[in-house]
CSV table of C-alpha atoms in Angstrom, one decimal:
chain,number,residue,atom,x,y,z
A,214,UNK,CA,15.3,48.5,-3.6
A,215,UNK,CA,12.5,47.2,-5.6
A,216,UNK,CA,14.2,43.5,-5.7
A,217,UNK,CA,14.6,44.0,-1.9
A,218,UNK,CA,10.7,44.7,-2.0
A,219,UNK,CA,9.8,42.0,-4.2
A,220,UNK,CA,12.3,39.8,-2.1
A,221,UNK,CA,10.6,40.2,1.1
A,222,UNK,CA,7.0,40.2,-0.2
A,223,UNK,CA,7.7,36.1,-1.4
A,224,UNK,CA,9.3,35.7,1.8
A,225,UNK,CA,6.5,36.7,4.0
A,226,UNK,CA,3.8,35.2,1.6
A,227,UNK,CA,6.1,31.5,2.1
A,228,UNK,CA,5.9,31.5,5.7
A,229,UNK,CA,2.4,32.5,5.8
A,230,UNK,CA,1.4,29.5,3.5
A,231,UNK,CA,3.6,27.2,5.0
A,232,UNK,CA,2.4,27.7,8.9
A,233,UNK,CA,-0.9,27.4,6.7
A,234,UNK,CA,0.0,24.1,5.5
A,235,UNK,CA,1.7,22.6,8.9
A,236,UNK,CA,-1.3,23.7,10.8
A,237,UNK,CA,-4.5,22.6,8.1
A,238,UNK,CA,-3.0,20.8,5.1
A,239,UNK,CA,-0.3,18.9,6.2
A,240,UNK,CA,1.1,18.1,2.5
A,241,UNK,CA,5.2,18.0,2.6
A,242,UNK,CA,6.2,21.7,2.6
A,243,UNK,CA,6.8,22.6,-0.7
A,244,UNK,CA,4.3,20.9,-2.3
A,245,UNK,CA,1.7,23.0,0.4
A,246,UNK,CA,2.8,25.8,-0.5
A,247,UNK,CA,2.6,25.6,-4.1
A,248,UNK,CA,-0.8,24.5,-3.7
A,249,UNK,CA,-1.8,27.2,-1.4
A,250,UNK,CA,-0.2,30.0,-4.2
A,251,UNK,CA,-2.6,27.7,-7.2
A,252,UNK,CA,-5.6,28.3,-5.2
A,253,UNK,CA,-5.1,32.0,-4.0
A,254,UNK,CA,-3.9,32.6,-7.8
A,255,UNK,CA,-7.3,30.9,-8.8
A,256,UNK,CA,-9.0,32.9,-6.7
A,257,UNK,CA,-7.6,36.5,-8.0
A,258,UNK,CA,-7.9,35.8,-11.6
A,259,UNK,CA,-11.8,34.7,-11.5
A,260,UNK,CA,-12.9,37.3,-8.7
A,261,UNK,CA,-10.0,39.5,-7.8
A,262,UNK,CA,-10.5,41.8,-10.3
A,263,UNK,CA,-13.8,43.1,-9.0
A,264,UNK,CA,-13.6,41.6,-5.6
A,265,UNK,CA,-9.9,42.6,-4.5
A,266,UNK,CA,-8.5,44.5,-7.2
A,267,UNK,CA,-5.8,45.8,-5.1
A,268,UNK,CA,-4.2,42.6,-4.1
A,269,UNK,CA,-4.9,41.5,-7.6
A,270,UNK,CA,-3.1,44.9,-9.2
A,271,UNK,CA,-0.1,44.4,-6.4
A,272,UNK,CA,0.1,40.6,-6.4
A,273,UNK,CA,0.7,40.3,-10.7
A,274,UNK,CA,2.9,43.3,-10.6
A,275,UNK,CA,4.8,42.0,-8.5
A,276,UNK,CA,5.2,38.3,-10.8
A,277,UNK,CA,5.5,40.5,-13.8
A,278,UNK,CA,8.3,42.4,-12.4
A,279,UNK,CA,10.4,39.2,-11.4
A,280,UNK,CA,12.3,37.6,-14.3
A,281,UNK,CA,11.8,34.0,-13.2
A,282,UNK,CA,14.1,32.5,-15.7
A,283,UNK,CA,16.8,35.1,-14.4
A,284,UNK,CA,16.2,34.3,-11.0
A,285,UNK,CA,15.8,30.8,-11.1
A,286,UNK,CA,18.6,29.9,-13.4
A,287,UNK,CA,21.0,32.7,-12.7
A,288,UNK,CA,20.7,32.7,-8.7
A,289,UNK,CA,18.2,30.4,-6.7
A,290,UNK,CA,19.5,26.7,-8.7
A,291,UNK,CA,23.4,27.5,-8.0
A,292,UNK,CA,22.5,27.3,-4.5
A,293,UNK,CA,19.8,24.4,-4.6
A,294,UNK,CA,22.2,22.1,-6.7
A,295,UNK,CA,24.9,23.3,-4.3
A,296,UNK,CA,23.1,22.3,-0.9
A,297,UNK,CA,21.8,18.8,-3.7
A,298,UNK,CA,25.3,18.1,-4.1
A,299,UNK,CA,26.7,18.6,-0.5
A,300,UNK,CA,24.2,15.8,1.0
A,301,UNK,CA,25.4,13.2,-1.9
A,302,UNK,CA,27.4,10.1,-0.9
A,303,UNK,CA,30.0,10.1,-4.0
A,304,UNK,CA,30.5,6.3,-3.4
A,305,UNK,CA,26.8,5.8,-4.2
A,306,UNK,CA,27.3,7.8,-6.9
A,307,UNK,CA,29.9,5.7,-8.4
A,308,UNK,CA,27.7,2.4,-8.2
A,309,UNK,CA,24.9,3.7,-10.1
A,310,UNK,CA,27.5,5.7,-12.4
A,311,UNK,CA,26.2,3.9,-15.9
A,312,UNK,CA,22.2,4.5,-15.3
A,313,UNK,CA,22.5,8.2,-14.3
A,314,UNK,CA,25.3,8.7,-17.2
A,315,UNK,CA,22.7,6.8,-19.7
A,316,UNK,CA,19.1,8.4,-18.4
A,317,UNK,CA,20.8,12.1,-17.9
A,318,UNK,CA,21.9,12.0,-21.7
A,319,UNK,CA,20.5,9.8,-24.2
A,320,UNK,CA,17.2,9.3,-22.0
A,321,UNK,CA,16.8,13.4,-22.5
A,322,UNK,CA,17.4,12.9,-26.1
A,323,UNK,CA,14.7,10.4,-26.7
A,324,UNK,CA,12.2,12.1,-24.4
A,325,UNK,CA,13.2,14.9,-26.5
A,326,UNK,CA,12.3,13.6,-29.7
A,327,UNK,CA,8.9,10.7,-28.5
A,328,UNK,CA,7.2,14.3,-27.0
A,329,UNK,CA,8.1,16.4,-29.8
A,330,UNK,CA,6.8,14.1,-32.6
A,331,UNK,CA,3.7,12.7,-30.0
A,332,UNK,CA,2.4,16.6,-29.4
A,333,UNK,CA,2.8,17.6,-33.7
A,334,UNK,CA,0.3,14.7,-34.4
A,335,UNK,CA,-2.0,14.6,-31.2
A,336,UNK,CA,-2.4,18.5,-30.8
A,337,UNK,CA,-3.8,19.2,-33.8
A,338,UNK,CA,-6.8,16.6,-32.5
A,339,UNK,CA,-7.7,19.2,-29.6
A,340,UNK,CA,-7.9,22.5,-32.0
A,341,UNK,CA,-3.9,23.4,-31.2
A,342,UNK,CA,-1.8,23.5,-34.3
A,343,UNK,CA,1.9,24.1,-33.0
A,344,UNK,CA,4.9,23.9,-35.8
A,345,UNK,CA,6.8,20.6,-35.4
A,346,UNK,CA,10.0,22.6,-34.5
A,347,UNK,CA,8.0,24.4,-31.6
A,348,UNK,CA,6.9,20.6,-30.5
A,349,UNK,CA,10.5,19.8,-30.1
A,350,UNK,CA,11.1,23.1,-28.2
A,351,UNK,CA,8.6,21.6,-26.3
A,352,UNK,CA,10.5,18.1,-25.8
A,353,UNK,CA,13.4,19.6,-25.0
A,354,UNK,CA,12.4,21.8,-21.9
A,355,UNK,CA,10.1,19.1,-20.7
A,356,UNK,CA,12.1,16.6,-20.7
A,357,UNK,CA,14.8,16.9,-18.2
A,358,UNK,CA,13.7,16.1,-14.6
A,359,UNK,CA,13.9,19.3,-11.9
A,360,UNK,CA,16.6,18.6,-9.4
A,361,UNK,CA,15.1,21.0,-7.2
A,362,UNK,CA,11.7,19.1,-7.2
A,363,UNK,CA,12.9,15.7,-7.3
A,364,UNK,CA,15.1,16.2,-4.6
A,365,UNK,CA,12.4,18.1,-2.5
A,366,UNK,CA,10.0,15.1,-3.1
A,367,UNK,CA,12.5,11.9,-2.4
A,368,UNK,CA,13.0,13.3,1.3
A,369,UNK,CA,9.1,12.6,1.8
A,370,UNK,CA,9.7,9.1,0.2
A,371,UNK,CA,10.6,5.9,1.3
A,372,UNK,CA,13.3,4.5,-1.3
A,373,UNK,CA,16.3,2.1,-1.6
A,374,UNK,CA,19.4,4.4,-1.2
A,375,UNK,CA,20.3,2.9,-5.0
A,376,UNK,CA,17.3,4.0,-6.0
A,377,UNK,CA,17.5,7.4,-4.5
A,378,UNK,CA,21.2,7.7,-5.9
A,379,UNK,CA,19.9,7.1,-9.6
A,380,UNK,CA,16.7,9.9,-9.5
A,381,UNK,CA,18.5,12.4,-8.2
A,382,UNK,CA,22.0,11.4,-9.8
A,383,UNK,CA,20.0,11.6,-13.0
A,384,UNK,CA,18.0,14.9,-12.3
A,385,UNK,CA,21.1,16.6,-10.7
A,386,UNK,CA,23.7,15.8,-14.4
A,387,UNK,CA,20.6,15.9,-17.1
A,388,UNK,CA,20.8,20.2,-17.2
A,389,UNK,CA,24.3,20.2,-19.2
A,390,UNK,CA,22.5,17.7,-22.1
A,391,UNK,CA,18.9,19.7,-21.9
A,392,UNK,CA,20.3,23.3,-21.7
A,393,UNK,CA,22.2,22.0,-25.0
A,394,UNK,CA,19.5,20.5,-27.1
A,395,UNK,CA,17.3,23.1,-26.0
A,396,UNK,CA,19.6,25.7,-27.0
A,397,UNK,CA,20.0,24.4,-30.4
A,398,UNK,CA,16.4,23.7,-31.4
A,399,UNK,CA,15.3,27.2,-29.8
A,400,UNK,CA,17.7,28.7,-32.5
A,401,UNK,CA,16.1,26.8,-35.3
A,402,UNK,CA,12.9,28.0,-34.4
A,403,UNK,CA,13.5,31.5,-34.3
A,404,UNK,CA,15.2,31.1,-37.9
A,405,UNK,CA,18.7,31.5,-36.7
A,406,UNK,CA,21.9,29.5,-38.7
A,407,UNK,CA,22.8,26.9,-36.9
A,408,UNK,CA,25.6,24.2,-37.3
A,409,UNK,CA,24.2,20.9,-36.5
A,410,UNK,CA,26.8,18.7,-37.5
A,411,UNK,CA,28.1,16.0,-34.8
A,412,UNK,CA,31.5,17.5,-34.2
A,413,UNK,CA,29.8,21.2,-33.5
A,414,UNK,CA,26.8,19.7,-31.0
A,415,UNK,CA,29.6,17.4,-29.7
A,416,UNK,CA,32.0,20.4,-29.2
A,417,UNK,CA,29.1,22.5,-27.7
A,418,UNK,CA,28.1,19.8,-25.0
A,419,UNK,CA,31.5,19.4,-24.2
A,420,UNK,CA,32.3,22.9,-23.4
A,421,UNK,CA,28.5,23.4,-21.9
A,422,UNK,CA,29.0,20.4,-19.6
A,423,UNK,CA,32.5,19.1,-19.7
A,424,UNK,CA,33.6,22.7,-18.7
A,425,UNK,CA,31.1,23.0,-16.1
A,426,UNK,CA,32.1,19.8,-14.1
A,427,UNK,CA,35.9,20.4,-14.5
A,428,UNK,CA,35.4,24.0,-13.2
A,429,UNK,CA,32.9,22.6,-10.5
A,430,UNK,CA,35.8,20.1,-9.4
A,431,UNK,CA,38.3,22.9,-9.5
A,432,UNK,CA,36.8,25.4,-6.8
A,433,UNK,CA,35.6,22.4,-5.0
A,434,UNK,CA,39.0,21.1,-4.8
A,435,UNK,CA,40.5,24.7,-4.5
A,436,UNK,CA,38.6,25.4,-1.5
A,437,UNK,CA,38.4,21.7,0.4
A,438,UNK,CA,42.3,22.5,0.7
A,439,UNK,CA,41.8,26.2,2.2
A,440,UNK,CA,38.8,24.9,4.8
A,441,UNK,CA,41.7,22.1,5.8
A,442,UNK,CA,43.7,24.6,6.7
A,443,UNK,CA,41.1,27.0,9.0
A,444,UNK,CA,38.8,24.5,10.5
A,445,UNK,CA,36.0,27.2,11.4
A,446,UNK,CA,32.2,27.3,11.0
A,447,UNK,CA,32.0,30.7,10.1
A,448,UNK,CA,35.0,30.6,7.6
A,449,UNK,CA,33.9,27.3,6.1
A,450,UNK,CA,30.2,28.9,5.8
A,451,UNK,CA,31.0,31.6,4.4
A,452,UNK,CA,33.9,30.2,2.1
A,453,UNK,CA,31.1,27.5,0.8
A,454,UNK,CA,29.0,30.8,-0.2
A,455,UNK,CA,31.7,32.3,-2.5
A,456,UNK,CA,31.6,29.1,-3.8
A,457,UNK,CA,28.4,29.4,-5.1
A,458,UNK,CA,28.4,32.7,-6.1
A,459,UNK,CA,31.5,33.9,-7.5
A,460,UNK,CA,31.7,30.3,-8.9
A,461,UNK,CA,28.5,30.9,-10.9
A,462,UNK,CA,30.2,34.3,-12.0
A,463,UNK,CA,33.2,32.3,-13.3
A,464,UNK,CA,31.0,30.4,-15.0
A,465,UNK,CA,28.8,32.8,-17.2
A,466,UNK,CA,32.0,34.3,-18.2
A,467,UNK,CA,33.4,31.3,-19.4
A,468,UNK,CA,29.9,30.7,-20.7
A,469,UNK,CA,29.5,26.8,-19.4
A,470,UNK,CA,27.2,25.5,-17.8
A,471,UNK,CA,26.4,26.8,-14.0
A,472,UNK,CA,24.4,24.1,-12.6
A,473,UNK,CA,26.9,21.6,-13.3
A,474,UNK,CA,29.7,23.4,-11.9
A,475,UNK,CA,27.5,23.6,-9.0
A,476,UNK,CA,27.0,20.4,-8.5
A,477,UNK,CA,30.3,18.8,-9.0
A,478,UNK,CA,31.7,21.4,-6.2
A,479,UNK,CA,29.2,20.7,-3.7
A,480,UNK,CA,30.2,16.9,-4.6
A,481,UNK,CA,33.3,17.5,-4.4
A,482,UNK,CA,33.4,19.3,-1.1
A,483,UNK,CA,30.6,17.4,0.5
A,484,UNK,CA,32.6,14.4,0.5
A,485,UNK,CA,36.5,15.6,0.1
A,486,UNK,CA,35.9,17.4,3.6
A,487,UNK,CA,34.9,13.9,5.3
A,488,UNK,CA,38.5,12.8,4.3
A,489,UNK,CA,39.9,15.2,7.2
A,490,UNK,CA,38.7,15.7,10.9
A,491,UNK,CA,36.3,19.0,10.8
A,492,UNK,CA,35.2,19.6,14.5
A,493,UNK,CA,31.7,18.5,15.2
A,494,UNK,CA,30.6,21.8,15.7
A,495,UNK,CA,32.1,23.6,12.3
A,496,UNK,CA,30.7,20.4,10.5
A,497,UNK,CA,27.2,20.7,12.1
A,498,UNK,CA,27.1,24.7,11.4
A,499,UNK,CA,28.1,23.6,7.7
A,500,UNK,CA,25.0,21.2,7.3
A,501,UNK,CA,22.9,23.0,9.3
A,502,UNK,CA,23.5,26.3,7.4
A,503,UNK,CA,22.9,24.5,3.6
A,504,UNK,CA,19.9,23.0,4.8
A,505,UNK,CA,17.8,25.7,6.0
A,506,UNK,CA,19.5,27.8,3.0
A,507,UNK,CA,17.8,24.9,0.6
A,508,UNK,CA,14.3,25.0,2.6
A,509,UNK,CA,13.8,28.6,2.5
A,510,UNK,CA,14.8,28.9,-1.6
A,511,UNK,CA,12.5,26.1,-2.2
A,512,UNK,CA,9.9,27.4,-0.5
A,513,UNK,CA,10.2,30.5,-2.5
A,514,UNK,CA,10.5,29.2,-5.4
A,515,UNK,CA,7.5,26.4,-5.2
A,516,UNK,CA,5.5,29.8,-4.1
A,517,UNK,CA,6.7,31.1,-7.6
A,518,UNK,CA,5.6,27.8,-9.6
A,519,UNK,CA,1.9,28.4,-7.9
A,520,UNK,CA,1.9,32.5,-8.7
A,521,UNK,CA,3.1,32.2,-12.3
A,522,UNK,CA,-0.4,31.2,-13.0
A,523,UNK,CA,-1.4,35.1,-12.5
A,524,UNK,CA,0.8,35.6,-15.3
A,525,UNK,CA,-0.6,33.2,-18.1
A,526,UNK,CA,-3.3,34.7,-20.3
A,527,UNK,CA,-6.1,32.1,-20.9
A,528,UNK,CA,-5.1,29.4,-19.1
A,529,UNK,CA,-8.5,27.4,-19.3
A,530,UNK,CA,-8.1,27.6,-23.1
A,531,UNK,CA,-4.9,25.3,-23.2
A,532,UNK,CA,-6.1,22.6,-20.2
A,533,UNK,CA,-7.1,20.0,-22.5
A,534,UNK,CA,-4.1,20.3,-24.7
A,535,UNK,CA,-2.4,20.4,-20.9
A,536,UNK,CA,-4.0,17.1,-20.2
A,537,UNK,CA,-2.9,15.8,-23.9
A,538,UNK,CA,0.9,17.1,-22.7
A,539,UNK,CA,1.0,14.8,-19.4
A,540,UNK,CA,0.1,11.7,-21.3
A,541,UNK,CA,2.9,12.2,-24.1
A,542,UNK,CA,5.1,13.4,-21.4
A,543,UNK,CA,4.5,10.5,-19.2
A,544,UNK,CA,4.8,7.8,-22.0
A,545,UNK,CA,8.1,9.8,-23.3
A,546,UNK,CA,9.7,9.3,-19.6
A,547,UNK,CA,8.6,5.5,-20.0
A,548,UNK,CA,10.2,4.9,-23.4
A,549,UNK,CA,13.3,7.2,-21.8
A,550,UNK,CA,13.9,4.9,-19.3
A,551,UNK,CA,12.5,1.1,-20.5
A,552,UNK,CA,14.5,1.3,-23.8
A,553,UNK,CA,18.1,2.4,-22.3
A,554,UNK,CA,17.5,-0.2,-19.4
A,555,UNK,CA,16.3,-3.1,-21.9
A,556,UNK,CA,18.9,-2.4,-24.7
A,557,UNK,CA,21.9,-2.1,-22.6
A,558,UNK,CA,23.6,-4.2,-20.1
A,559,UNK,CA,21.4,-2.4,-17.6
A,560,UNK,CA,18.3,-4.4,-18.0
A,561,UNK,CA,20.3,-7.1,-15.4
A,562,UNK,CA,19.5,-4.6,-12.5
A,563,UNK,CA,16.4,-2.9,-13.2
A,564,UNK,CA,13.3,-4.5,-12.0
A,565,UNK,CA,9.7,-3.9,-13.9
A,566,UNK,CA,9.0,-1.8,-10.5
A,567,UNK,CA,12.4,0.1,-10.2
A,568,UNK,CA,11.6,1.3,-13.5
A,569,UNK,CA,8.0,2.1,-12.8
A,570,UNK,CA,9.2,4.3,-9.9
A,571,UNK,CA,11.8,6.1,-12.4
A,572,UNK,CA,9.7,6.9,-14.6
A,573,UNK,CA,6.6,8.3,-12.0
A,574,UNK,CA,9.7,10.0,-10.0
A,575,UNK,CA,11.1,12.0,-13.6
A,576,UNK,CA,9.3,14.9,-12.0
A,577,UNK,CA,9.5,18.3,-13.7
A,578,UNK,CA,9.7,21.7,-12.1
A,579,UNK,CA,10.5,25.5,-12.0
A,580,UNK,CA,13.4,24.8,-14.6
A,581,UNK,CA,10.8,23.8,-17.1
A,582,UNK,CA,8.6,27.1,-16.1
A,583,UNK,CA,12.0,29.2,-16.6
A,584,UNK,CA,13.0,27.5,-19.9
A,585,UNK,CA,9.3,27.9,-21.4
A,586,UNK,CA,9.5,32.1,-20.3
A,587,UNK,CA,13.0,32.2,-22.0
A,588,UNK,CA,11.3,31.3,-25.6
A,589,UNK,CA,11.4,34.7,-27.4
A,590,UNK,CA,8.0,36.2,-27.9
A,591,UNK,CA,5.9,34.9,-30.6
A,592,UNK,CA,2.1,33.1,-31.3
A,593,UNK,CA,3.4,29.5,-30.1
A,594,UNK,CA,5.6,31.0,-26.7
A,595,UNK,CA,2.3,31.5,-25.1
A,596,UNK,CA,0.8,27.8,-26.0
A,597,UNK,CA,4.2,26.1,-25.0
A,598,UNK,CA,3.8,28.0,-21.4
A,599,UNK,CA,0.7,27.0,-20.5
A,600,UNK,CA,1.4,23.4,-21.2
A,601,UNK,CA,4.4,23.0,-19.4
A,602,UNK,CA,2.4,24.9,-16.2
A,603,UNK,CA,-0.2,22.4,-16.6
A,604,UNK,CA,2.6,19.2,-16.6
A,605,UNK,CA,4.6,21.0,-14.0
A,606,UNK,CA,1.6,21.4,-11.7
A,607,UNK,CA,0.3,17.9,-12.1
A,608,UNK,CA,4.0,16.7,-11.5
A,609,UNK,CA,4.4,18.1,-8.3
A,610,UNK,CA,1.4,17.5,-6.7
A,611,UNK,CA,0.2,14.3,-8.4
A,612,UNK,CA,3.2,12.7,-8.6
A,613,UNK,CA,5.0,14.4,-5.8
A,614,UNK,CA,2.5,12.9,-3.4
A,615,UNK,CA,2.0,9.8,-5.0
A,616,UNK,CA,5.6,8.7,-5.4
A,617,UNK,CA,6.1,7.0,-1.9
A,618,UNK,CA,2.8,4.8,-2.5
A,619,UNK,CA,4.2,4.0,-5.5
A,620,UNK,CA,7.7,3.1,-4.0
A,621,UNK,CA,7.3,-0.3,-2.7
A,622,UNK,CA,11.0,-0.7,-0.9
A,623,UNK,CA,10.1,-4.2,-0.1
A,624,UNK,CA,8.8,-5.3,-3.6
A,625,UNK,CA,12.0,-3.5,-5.3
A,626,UNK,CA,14.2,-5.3,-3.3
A,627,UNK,CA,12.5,-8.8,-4.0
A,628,UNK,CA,12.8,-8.3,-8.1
A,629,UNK,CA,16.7,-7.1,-7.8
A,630,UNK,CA,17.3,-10.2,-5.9
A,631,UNK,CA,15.2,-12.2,-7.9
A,632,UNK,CA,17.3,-10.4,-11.6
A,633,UNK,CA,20.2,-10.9,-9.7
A,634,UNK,CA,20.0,-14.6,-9.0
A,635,UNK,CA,18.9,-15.1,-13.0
A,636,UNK,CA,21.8,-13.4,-14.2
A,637,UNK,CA,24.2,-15.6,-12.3
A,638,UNK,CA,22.2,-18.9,-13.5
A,639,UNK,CA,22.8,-17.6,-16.8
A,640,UNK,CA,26.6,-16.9,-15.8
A,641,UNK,CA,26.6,-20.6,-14.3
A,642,UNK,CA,25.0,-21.9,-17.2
A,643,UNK,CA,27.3,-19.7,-20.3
């Protein structure tokens, strides 16, 4: 009963701050509530103690007896990726195939490595010393881009549909590649053997994310072929549920990777079912169902991001090392994305402004919160938290806001058309 409790305490607490945040602050939903959370959070840890020490007491139990990691990566992603995946044209996809391939895999292994050597030789200039293995811990769970965020934030902006396809192409495939690297430099920190020749990494990433889009594809294709055959909302809503949830049981016992067996079945099924004639109203049910499924969980889970402050010791010790972590974050996504796209064929259709929106739209999220609680206990796990809050936090609401200002659809468009016309004079010319 006491996850039932907990359950219904966030839910009440979501739709209180989000009818505060239609009526008052009228940010997009998400982001409202996860501000409303950071300010009530603020509130209780300077004065709740002495003025409301109940809520306080009830309020950081109630965080402390949530495993977020668990949560979040064992329950509430299947079904945001799932409901991600669903809404996803595959035929957009397939045009920006190369970028989201390139910036989902080698783009996480740079960022990886630029933040990882950038915080060993900055920190130590604001007071923090942090082992250079702990930096790249660091790298590795900052560095991929949330789905769940990014995806909340690009229905608030105003983008090209290519552009749209690569962000959250690239922020729905980068968890296979970061769950890997991460996996492997957590074990060198905590001193445990590990293989790190090509063949083993190569072996693990295939398993951890080859697996998981195979097995994603299978149940996708497995249960496109049963919904053909019983064309009913209720069926097809509740057969799109076992997808999500005894798939992601399939998946930990096979031990690959979840969220990418997520997403390639709601791929799959979101656009294998277009192929046959669903009845409006089974179809409308379906959408319907997955996207008030994906508002409520992200409104949940942005309430989580702003109350996992309560649970970070010293906070205001670790701001200006916070600060320090945006910058190297920020010039890690750049490099991530400018190099690929000016060493590769790529560079012929990215524009100085597509990439400028890439790299201010690599936003980070609760994945990053849940990967930074995973780290075993120690004197650095504490440090590494509070940075990532402070370059989650700024993410969202900085960049989460800012992102459609920053999105100029008509300027984007003018600099493909103007790359495009250069490459075929060179063409013309070769």
């Amino acid at each position: 009963m006491e996850l039932y409790y907990s359950f219904s305490a966030l839910i009440v607490l979501a739709s209180i701050f989000a009818y505060l945040n239609y009526r008052f602050l009228k940010l997009p939903s998400t982001i409202g509530i996860m501000v409303i959370a950071i300010v009530v959070s603020i509130f209780l840890v300077m004065f709740g103690e002495t003025v409301l020490p109940r809520t306080f007491g009830h309020l950081h139990n109630l965080m402390d007896s949530i495993d977020f990691t668990e949560v979040l990566m064992g329950a509430m992603l299947n079904f945001l990726l799932f409901a991600g995946g669903i809404h996803i044209n595959i035929n957009d996809l397939k045009e920006q195939f190369r970028p989201v391939v390139i910036f989902s895999t080698a783009g996480v292994v740079i960022s990886t490595f630029v933040v990882g050597f950038g915080m060993f030789y900055l920190l130590p200039y604001v007071g923090v010393k942090l082992p250079f293995i702990y930096c790249l811990v660091f790298g590795a769970l900052i560095s991929p881009t949330d789905p769940v965020a990014v995806l909340s934030v690009l229905k608030q902006a105003n983008v090209s549909k290519s552009l749209e396809t690569k962000v959250a192409g690239e922020s729905l495939f980068n968890d296979g590649m970061a769950v890997v690297v991460f996996t492997v430099i957590l074990q060198l920190a905590v001193g445990k053997e590990v293989d790190l020749s090509v063949e083993t990494i190569g072996l693990l990433l295939l398993k951890e994310a080859g697996g998981g889009l195979l097995l994603g594809v299978l149940l996708g294709w497995v249960t496109s072929r049963l919904m053909r055959e019983v064309d009913d909302y209720i069926i097809s809503v509740l057969v799109t549920l076992s997808v999500v949830m005894g798939g992601y049981l399939i998946a930990r016992q096979m031990h690959i990777s979840g969220p990418l067996t997520m997403v390639a079945a709601g791929l799959f099924m979101g656009n294998f079912n277009r192929s046959f004639k669903m009845k409006s109203v089974t179809q409308d049910y379906l959408i319907k169902f997955w996207e008030l499924i994906d508002e409520i969980l992200n409104a949940v889970l942005f309430l989580f991001i702003g109350f996992e402050l309560l649970m970070i010791k010293d906070l205001k010790h670790f701001m200006v090392p916070g600060l320090l972590a945006i910058i190297v974050v920020l010039l890690a996504r750049f490099i991530s994305i400018w190099g690929p796209t000016k060493f590769t064929s790529l560079r012929k259709s990215f524009s100085p402004q597509t990439v400028k929106v890439l790299v201010w739209g690599g936003i980070r999220g609760g994945v990053s919160i849940a990967l930074a609680m995973s780290i075993p206990k120690s004197e650095y796990s504490e440090i590494i938290l509070s940075i990532t809050y402070c370059v989650v936090v700024f993410s969202i609401i900085v960049q989460g806001l800012t992102i459609a200002k920053v999105a100029n659809p008509n300027k984007i468009a003018k600099e493909e058309e103007e790359q495009e016309q250069e490459s075929l004079a060179v063409e013309e010319k070769a």
